[in-house]
Amino acid sequence: MSGLTASVGGEPRVAGHRITVQDIAVWHERMGWSVVEIVSEYDLSLAAVHAASAYYFAYGERIDRSIEEGGALVEKMKEQMSSTGAEPLDKQRE
C-alpha cells in the first residue's frame, strides 16, 4: 500500500517513519484523535495517515489482536515485577 512499508519486525509502518499502523490505530480508534491531530502531532502527510487507516480497516482484526497481546504482556510484566519486589525504572530514578 502506498505510503506504508514493512519494518524489521514485519509490522507495517509509515514510510520514512518509525510510526506503525498499530500506533495510528490506537491514536485514532482508541484515543479518539482526529486524522488532523495525528498529522500535526507527528508531522505526517494526510495520505500516509489515510493509507495506515485503510490498512487497519482491511486487517484490523489482526492488529487489534496484536494490541491486546501487547497489553497483556505489559500487565504480566507488571505482575512479575511486583511479585519479585522489583521497582519500575521510573520509580528507581526518583
Backbone as a ProteinNet text record, in pm:
[ID]
protein_1_A
[PRIMARY]
MSGLTASVGGEPRVAGHRITVQDIAVWHERMGWSVVEIVSEYDLSLAAVHAASAYYFAYGERIDRSIEEGGALVEKMKEQMSSTGAEPLDKQRE
[TERTIARY]
84.9	0	89.6	54.5	132.8	145.4	267.6	291.1	327.2	316.1	349.9	464.9	537.4	646	649.9	720.3	733.8	858.3	847.8	963.5	1038.8	1147.3	1227.9	1143.2	1053.4	967.2	851.7	839.6	733.4	604	598.6	477.4	475.8	360.8	354.1	369.3	446.1	468.3	464.6	457	456.9	597	606.2	735.8	810.6	938.3	1021.4	1005.1	924.9	899.4	902.3	913.8	906.7	764.4	672.3	532.6	463.9	401.6	335.4	186.9	128.8	-16.2	-85.4	-29.3	-86	-87.5	20	23.9	-92.2	-108.2	-213.2	-350.9	-367.8	-495.7	-527.8	-429.2	-450.8	-487.5	-410.9	-437.3	-577.2	-614	-741	-860	-851.5	-965.3	-984.2	-876.3	-888.9	-875.7	-795.5	-776.4	-862.6	-924.2	-1015.9	-952.7	-823.6	-758.9	-812.5	-826.6	-866.6	-744.6	-771.5	-662.5	-576.2	-639.3	-565.6	-475.1	-522.3	-439.1	-316.7	-336.1	-223.9	-123.8	-174.1	-87.7	-3.6	-65.8	8.6	100.2	59.6	141.6	268.1	259.3	372.3	430.2	390.5	443.7	433.2	313.9	286.3	198.2	195.4	105	-33.1	-134.3	-269.4	-274.4	-203.9	-203.6	-148.2	-43	17.5	-78.7	-146.3	-240.6	-360.7	-406.7	-518.6	-477.4	-354.4	-305.6	-300.5	-253.5	-248.4	-389.4	-480.7	-619.7	-682.8	-656.7	-710.3	-655.4	-526.8	-465.7	-531.8	-553.9	-617.7	-758.5	-834.7	-970.6	-970.1	-865.2	-854.6	-807.8	-718.3	-656.4	-673	-777.7	-797.3	-804	-861.3	-872.9	-734.9	-642.4	-505.8	-435.3	-452.4	-387.9	-446.1	-577.2	-639.9	-590	-573.9	-522.3	-380.7	-299.6	-162.6	-161.7	-253.3	-263.6	-299.6	-397.4	-440.2	-327.9	-255.2	-143.4	-35.4	-8.6	90.7	48.4	-79	-130.1	-123.4	-153.4	-146.5	-2.9	91.7	232.9	277.6	236.9	272.3	216.6	91.7	31	103.5	140.9	213.4	348.3	417	546.2	529.9	424.3	397.8	375	297.8	271.2	399.9	484.1	610.7	699.4	702.2	784.8	734.8	603.7	550.7	569.8	566.4	584.5	729.9	823.4	964.9	1012.1	926	963.1	1043.2	1061.8	1137.1	1054.3	1123.1	1056.1	1071.6	969.8	984.6	1098.5	1160.7	1274.8	1240.7	1121	1087.5	1081.4	1046.5	1045.2	1187	1275	1412.9	1488.2	1448.8	1519.5	1479.8	1372.1	1324.1	1410.6
-117.6	0	124.1	221.4	343.1	415.2	460.4	533.1	445	312.9	219.6	131	82.3	-11.2	-108.4	-219.7	-316.1	-282.1	-292.8	-269.9	-400.1	-394.8	-513.8	-624.2	-588.6	-686.7	-732.1	-676.8	-715.9	-638.5	-551.4	-471.9	-355.5	-329.7	-217.6	-84.8	3.6	134.9	240.1	363.3	474.8	487.1	492.6	502.7	626	606.4	716	749.8	673.1	697	564.3	572.1	451.6	429.5	508.1	500.6	386.2	297.4	180.8	207.1	121.3	125.4	105.8	19	-5.7	122.6	201.6	329.7	419	432.5	519.4	466.1	333.9	273.7	305.8	295.6	326	472.9	561.2	704.4	740.4	685.6	723.6	648.2	516.7	434.5	428.4	424.8	405.5	534.8	628.5	754.2	867	842	939	1057.5	1047.3	1157.6	1164.6	1285	1302.6	1282.2	1261.4	1247.2	1373.1	1488.8	1615.8	1624.9	1579.6	1581	1490.9	1373.9	1281.3	1341.9	1398.1	1460.4	1571.1	1659.2	1772.2	1730.7	1634.5	1590.9	1518.7	1441.5	1358.1	1396.2	1511.3	1562	1457.1	1401.4	1303.1	1367.4	1307.2	1356	1294.9	1364.4	1309	1175.8	1168.3	1044.4	927.9	952.5	845.4	796.7	889.6	850.8	778.8	825.3	757.2	618.4	604	471.8	377	427.4	345.3	308.6	402.9	375.8	272.1	282.8	185.2	45.8	38.7	-90.1	-145	-59	-102.2	-154.8	-86.4	-132.2	-265.3	-291.7	-419.8	-532.2	-501.1	-604	-574.2	-503.8	-458.6	-568.7	-681.9	-791	-837.2	-852.2	-894.5	-787	-662.2	-552.2	-538.4	-549.3	-542.8	-655.6	-773.6	-887.2	-857.3	-798	-762	-657.5	-561.4	-458.9	-524.4	-613.4	-682.5	-768.4	-838.8	-921.7	-835.8	-719.8	-628.3	-578.3	-545.6	-500.9	-610.4	-733.5	-847	-871.1	-854.9	-873.2	-768.9	-645.8	-539.1	-571.5	-614	-648	-764.9	-864.2	-979.5	-936.4	-847.8	-799.1	-719.3	-639	-562.9	-657	-763.5	-861.5	-929.3	-965.9	-1031.4	-938.6	-811.5	-715.5	-698.2	-690.6	-670.4	-794.8	-912.6	-1034.7	-1055	-995	-1007.3	-889.3	-788.6	-670.3	-569.8	-595	-502	-376.4	-263.3	-136.5	-101.3	-40.3	8.1	109.2	119.7	210.2	353.7	399.3	538.3	562.2	461.8	474.6	468.3	391.8	380	511	589.8	714.6	828.4	814.7	924.3	942.9
0	0	0	-78.7	-92	41.2	71.6	195.4	312.2	294.9	401.7	358.5	456	431.5	548.5	531.7	641.8	721.9	852.2	938	955.6	1028.6	1053.7	1116.1	1205.9	1271.2	1184.4	1065.4	974.9	991.8	1091	1111.8	1013.3	951.3	857.6	931.1	869.5	928.8	819.8	859.2	765.4	707	575.8	508.3	557.9	592.3	638.5	785.4	855.8	998.5	1073.4	1203.3	1286.5	1338.9	1291.6	1334.5	1261.6	1339.7	1281	1257.6	1175	1155.4	1290.3	1372.4	1505.1	1588	1582.1	1654.2	1611	1480.2	1427.1	1465.1	1462.1	1501.7	1647.5	1734.3	1876.5	1893.5	1831.2	1845.9	1796	1681	1619	1678.1	1683	1724	1875.2	1949.7	2094.6	2174.5	2123.5	2196.2	2139.7	2024.3	1967.3	1897.3	1862.9	1792.5	1649.9	1599.1	1459.5	1369.9	1242.6	1145.7	1146.5	1154	1154.9	1277.6	1393.3	1514.2	1497.5	1440	1419	1321.6	1212.3	1111.1	1173.2	1250.2	1306	1420.4	1501.4	1614.9	1569.8	1462.8	1421.4	1285.8	1232.6	1106.1	994.9	980.7	876.5	770.5	653.3	549.7	570.1	520.6	525.2	452.1	339	260.7	341.6	419.7	499.7	607.6	673.8	779.2	718.2	604.4	538	489	441.5	399.3	518.5	631.7	753.1	798.3	790.1	828.4	736.7	607.2	512	541.5	573.5	608.8	735.1	832.5	956.4	929.7	845.5	817.1	742.8	665.6	594.7	686.4	780	864.8	1013.5	1048.4	1185.8	1288.9	1252.5	1349.4	1396.2	1302.1	1336.5	1418.7	1379.8	1451.1	1591.8	1604.6	1737.5	1827.2	1770.4	1847.5	1896.4	1810.5	1847.5	1959.1	1952.2	2056.7	2189.6	2187	2309.3	2366.5	2279.4	2325.9	2389.6	2329.7	2386.3	2523.2	2538.1	2667.4	2771.9	2730.2	2822.8	2867	2775.2	2808.7	2910.7	2891.9	2986.4	3124.9	3131.1	3260.4	3326.5	3247	3300.5	3357.6	3286.6	3334	3463.2	3472.2	3595	3712.5	3689	3794.6	3839.5	3742.3	3775.7	3856.7	3818.6	3891.6	4034	4050.2	4185.3	4271.5	4210.5	4289.4	4331	4257	4293.3	4377	4391	4467.6	4387.2	4258	4173.5	4149.9	4145.8	4119.1	3972.5	3911.3	3774.1	3766.3	3649.5	3632.7	3668.5	3632.8	3663.6	3814.1	3891.5	4037.9	4094	4028.9	4075	4057.1	3958.8	3927.8	4020.4	4093.2	4179.4	4300.3
[MASK]
++++++++++++++++++++++++++++++++++++++++++++++++++++++++++++++++++++++++++++++++++++++++++++++

